[in-house]
PDB file of C-alpha atoms in Angstrom:
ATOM      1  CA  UNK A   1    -181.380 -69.488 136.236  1.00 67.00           C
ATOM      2  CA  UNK A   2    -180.840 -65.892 136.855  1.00 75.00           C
ATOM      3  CA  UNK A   3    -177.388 -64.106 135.502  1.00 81.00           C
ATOM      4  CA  UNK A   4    -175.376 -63.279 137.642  1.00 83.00           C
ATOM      5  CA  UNK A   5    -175.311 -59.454 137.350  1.00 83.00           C
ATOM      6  CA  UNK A   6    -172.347 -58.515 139.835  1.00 82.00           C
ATOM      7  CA  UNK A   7    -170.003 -59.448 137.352  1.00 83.00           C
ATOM      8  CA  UNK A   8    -171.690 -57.344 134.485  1.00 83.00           C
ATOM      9  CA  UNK A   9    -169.628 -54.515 133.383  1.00 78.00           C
ATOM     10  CA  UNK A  10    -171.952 -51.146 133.373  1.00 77.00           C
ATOM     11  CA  UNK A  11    -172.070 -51.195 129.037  1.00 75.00           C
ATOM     12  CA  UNK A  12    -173.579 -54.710 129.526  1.00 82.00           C
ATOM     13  CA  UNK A  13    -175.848 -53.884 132.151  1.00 82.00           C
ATOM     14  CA  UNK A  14    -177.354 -51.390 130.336  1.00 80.00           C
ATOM     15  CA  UNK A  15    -177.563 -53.775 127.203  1.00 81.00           C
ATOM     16  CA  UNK A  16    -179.046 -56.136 129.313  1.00 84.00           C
ATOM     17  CA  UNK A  17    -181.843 -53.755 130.486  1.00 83.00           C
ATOM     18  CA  UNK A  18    -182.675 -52.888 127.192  1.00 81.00           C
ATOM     19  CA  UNK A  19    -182.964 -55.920 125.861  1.00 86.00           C
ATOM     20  CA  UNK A  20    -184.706 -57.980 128.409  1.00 85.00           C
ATOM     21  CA  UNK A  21    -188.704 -59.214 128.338  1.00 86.00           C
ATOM     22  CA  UNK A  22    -189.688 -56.665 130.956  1.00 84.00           C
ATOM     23  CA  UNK A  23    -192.627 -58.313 131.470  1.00 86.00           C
ATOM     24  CA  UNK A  24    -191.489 -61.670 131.830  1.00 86.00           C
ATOM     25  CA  UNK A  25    -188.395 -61.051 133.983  1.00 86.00           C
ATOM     26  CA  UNK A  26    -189.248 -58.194 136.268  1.00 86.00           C
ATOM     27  CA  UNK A  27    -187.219 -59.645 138.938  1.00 88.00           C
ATOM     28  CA  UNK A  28    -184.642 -59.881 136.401  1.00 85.00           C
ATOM     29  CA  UNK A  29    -185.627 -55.689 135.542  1.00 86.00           C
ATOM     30  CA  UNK A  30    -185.439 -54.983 139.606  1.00 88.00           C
ATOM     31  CA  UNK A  31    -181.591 -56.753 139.544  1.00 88.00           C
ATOM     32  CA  UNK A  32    -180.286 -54.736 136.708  1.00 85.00           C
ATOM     33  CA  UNK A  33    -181.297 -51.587 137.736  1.00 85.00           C
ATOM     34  CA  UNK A  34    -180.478 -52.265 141.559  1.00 87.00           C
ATOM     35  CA  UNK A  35    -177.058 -52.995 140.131  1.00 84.00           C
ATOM     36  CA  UNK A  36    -176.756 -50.214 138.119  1.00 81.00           C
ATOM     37  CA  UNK A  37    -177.804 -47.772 141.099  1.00 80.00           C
ATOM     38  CA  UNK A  38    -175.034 -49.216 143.163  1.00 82.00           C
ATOM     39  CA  UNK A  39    -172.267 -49.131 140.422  1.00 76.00           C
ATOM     40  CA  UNK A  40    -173.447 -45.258 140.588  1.00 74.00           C
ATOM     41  CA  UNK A  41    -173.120 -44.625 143.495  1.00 72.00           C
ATOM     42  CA  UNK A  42    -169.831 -46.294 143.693  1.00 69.00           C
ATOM     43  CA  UNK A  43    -168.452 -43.807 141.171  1.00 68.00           C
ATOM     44  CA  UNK A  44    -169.885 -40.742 142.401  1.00 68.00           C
ATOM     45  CA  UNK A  45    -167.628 -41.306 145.601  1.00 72.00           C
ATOM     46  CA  UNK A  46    -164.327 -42.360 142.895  1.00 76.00           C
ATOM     47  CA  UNK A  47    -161.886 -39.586 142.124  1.00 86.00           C
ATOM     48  CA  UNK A  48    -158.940 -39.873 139.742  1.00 90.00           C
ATOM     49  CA  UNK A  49    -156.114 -37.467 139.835  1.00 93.00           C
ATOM     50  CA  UNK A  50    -153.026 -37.526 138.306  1.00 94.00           C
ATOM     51  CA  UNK A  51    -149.901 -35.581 139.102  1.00 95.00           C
ATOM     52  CA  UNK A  52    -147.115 -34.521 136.465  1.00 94.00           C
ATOM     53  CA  UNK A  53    -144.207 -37.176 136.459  1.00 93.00           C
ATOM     54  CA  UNK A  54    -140.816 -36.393 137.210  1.00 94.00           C
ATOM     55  CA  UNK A  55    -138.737 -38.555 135.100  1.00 93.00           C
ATOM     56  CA  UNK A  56    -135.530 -37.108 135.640  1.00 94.00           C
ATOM     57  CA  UNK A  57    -133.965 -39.773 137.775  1.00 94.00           C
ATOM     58  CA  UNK A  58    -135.086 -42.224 135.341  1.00 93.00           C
ATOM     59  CA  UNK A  59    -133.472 -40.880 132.473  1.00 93.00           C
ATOM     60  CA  UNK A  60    -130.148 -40.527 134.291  1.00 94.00           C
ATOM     61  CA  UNK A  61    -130.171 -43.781 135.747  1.00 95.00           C
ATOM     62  CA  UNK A  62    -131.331 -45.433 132.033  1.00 95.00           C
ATOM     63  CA  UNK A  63    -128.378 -43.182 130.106  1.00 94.00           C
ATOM     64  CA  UNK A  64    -125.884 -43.873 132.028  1.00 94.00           C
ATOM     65  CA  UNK A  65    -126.271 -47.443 132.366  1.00 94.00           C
ATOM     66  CA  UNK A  66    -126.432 -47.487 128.494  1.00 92.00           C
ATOM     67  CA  UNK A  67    -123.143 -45.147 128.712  1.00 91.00           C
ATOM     68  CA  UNK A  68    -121.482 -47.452 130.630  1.00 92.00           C
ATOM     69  CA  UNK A  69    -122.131 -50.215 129.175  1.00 90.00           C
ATOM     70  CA  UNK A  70    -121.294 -48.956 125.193  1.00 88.00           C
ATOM     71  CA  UNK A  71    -118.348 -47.236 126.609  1.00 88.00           C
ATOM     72  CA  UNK A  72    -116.839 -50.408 128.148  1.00 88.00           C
ATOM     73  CA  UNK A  73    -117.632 -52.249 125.029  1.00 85.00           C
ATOM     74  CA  UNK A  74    -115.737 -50.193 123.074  1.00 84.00           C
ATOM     75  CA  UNK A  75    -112.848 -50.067 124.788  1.00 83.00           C
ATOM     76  CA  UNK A  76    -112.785 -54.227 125.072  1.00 81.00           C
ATOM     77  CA  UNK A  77    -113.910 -54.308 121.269  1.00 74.00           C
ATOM     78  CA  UNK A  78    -111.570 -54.754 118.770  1.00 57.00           C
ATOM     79  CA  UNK A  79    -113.985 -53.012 116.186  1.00 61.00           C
ATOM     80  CA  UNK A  80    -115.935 -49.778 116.828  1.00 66.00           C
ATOM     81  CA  UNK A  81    -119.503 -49.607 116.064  1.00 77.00           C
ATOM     82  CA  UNK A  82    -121.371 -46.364 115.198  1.00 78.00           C
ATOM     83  CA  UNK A  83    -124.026 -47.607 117.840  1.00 80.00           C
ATOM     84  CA  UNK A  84    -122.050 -48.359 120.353  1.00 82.00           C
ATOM     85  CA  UNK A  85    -120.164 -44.944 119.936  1.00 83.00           C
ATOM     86  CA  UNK A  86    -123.381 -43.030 120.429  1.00 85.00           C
ATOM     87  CA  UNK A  87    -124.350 -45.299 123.353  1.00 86.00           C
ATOM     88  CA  UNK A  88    -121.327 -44.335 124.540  1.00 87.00           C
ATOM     89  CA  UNK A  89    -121.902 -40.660 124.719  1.00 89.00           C
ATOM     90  CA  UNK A  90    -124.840 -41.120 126.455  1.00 91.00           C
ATOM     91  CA  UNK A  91    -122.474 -41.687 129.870  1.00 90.00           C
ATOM     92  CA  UNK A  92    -121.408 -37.611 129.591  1.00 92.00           C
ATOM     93  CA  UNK A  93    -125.001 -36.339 128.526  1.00 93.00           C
ATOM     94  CA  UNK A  94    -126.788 -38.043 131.285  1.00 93.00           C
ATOM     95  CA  UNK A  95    -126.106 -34.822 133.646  1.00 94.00           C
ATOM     96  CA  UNK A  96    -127.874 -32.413 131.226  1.00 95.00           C
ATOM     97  CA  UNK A  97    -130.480 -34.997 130.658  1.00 93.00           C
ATOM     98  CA  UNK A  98    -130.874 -35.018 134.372  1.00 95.00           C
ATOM     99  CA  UNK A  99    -130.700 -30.934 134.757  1.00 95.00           C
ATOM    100  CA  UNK A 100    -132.947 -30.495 131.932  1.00 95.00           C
ATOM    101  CA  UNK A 101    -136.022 -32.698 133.043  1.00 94.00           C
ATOM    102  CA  UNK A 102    -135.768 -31.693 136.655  1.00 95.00           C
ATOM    103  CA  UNK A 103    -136.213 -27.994 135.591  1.00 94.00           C
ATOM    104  CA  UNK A 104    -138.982 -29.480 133.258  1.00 92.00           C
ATOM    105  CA  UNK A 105    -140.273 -30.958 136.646  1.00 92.00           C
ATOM    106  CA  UNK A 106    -139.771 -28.229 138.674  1.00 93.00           C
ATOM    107  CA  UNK A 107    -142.058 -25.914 135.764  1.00 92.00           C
ATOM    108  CA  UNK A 108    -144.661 -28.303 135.380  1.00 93.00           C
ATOM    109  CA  UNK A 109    -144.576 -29.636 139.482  1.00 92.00           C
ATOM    110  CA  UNK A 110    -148.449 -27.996 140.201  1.00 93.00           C
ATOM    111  CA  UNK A 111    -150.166 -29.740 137.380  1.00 95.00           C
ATOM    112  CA  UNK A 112    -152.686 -31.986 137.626  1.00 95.00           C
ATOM    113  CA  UNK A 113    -156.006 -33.505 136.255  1.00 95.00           C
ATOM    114  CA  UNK A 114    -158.896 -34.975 138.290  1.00 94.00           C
ATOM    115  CA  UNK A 115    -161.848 -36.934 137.390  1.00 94.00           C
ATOM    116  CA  UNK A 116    -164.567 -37.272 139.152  1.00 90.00           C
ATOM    117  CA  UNK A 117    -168.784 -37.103 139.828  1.00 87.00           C
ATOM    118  CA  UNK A 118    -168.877 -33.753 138.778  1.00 89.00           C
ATOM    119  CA  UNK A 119    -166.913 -33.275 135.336  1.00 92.00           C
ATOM    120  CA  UNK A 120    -163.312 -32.662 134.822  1.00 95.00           C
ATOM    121  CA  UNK A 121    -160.528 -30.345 136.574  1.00 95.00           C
ATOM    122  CA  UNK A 122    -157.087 -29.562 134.704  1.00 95.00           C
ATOM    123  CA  UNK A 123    -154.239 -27.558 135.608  1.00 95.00           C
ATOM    124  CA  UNK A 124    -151.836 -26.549 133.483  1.00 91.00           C
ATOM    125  CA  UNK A 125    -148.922 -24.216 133.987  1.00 88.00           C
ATOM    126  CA  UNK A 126    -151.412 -22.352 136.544  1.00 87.00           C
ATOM    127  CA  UNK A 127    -154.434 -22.267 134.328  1.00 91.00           C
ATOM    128  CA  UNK A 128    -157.154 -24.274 135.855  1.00 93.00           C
ATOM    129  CA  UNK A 129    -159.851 -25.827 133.544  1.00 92.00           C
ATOM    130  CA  UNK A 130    -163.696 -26.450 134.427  1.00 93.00           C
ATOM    131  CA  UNK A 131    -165.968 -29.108 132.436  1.00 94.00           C
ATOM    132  CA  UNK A 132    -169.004 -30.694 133.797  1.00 93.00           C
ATOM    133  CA  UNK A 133    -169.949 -34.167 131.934  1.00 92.00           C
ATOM    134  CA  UNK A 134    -173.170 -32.209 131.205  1.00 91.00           C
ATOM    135  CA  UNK A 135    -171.379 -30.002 128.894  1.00 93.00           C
ATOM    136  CA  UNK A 136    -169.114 -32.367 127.182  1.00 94.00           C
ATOM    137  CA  UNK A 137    -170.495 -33.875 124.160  1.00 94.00           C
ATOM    138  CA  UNK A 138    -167.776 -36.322 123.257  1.00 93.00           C
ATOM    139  CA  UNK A 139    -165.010 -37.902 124.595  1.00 94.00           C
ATOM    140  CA  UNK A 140    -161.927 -39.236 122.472  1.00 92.00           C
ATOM    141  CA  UNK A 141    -159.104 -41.568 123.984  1.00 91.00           C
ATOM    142  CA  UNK A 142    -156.165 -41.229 121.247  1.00 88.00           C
ATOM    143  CA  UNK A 143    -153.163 -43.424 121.742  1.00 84.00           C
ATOM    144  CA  UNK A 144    -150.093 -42.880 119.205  1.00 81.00           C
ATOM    145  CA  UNK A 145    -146.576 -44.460 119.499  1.00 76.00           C
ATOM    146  CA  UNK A 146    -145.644 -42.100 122.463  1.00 77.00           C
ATOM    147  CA  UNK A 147    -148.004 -40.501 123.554  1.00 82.00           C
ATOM    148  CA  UNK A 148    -152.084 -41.679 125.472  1.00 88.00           C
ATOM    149  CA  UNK A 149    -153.933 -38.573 125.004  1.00 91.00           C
ATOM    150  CA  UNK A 150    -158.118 -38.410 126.285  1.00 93.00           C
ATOM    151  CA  UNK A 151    -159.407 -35.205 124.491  1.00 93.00           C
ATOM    152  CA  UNK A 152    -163.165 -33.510 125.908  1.00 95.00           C
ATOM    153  CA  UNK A 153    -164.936 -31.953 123.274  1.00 94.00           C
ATOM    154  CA  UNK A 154    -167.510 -29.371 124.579  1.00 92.00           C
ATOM    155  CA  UNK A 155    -170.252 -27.647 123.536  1.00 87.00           C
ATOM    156  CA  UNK A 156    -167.712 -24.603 123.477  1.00 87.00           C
ATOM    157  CA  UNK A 157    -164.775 -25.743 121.674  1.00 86.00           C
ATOM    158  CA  UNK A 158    -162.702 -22.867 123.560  1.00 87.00           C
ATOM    159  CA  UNK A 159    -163.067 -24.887 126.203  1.00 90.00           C
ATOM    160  CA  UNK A 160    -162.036 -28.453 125.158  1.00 94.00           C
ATOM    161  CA  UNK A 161    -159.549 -30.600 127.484  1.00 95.00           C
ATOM    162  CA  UNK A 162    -156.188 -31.953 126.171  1.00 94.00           C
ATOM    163  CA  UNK A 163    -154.994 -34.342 128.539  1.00 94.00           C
ATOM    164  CA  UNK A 164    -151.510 -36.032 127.651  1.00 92.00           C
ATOM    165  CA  UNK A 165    -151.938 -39.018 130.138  1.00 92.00           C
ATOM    166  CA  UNK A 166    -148.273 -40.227 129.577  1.00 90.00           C
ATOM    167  CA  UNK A 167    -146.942 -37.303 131.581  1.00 92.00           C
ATOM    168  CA  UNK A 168    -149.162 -38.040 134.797  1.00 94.00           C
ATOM    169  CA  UNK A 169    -148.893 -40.449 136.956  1.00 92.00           C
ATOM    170  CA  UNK A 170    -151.980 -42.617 137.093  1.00 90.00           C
ATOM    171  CA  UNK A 171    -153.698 -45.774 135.902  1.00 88.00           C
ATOM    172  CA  UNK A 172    -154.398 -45.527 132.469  1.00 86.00           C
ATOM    173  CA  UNK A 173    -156.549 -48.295 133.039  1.00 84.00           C
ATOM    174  CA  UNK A 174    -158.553 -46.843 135.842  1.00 85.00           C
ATOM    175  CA  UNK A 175    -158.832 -43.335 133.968  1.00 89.00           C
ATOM    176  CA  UNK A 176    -160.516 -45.553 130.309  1.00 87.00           C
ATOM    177  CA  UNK A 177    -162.475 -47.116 132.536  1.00 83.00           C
ATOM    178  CA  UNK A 178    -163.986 -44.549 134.709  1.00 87.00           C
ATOM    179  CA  UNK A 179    -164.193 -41.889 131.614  1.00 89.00           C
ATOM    180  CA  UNK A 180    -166.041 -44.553 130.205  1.00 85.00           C
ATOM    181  CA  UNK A 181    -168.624 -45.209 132.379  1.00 83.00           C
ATOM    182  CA  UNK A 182    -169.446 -41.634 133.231  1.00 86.00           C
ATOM    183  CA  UNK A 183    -169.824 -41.453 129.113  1.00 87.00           C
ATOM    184  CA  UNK A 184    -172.476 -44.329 129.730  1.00 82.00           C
ATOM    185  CA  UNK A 185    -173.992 -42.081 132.256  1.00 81.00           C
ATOM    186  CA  UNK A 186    -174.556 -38.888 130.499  1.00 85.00           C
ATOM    187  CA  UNK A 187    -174.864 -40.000 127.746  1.00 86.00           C
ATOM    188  CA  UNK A 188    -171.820 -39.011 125.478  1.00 89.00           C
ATOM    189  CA  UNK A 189    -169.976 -40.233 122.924  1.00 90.00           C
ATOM    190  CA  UNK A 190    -166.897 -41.918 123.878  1.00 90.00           C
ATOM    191  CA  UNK A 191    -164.616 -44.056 121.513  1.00 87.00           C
ATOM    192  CA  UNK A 192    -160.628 -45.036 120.783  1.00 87.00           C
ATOM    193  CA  UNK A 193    -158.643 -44.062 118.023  1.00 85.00           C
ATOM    194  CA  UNK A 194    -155.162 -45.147 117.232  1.00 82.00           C
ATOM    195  CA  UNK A 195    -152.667 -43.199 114.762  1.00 69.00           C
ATOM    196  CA  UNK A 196    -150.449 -45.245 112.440  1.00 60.00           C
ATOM    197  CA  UNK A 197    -147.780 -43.695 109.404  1.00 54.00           C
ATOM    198  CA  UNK A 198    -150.277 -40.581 110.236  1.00 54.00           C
ATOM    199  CA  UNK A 199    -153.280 -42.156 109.798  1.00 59.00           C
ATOM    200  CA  UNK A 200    -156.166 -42.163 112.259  1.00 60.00           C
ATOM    201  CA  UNK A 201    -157.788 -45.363 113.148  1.00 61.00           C
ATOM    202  CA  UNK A 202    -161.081 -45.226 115.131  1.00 59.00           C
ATOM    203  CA  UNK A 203    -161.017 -48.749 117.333  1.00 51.00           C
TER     204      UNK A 203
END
């Protein structure tokens, strides 16, 4: 019974097709690489941008519920907890907070990244940023407590791509996953790495 290939991720296609008897499955040779043309072609017509996030609203909304709710414990409390008092003053600060990350917004409002058949476009506080997957030799997707970061290395390190995915609004899922397969494709070196106390842990 043949697999079925449809639901064979492109990695495992290609392990498949370099594993498999040739000559004693070519129909089996024909599938793989039929499937593998079509996933191809699906991607060259994907495109993936994120857009910088405004988080502004969020922050106000999240601080002052926290305010509000630390303040009116206090005041029903009988003791007063150093938590609670700092909670507390989150009620007052949740203007600035507000101020601050809509002029953060407002600075960063034209910045974007998109992926798609022909390499990778950044821009960054008006500076646009070129790289064809040709000319990328690896590709490293860093995640730390706070932060999702996908780094292109290229053959001219001047010209390396720093993308903190965190602060764009997009499918983290989507963007491993398509980065991925375009490694697959040109053949570059793609892998995960985690940092812990410091430490960098390739996964």
């Amino acid at each position: 019974m043949e697999p079925n290939y449809a639901n064979y991720s492109y990695r495992e296609l290609l392990e498949a097709l370099e594993s498999i008897d040739r000559e004693a499955f070519p129909g089996r040779v024909n599938s793989i690489k039929a499937r593998l043309a079509t996933l191809d072609k699906e991607s060259d017509s994907v495109s993936i941008r994120g857009d910088y996030k405004d988080i502004s609203l969020l922050l106000f909304l999240i601080s002052s519920v926290i305010g509000v709710i630390c303040t009116w414990t206090l005041v029903k409390g009988s003791e007063d907890d150093f938590r609670q008092i700092v909670g507390a003053l989150m009620l007052p600060a949740a203007p600035f907070l507000y101020w601050y990350y809509k002029k953060k917004w407002k600075t960063h409002a034209q910045d974007h990244f998109i992926l798609n058949k022909d390499g990778v476009l950044y821009n960054f506080e008006g500076q646009e940023t070129k790289l064809a997957w040709v000319d990328i030799t690896s590709i490293e997707y860093s995640r730390t407590r706070y932060h999702s970061t996908l780094c292109f290395e290229a053959k001219n390190r001047e010209k390396n791509i720093y993308i903190d995915i965190e602060k764009f609004r997009c499918s983290q899922s989507m963007v491993d996953n398509f980065t991925k397969q375009k490694a697959i494709k040109h053949d570059v070196i793609y892998y995960k790495s985690s940092r812990w106390r410091g430490k960098k842990q390739v996964i």
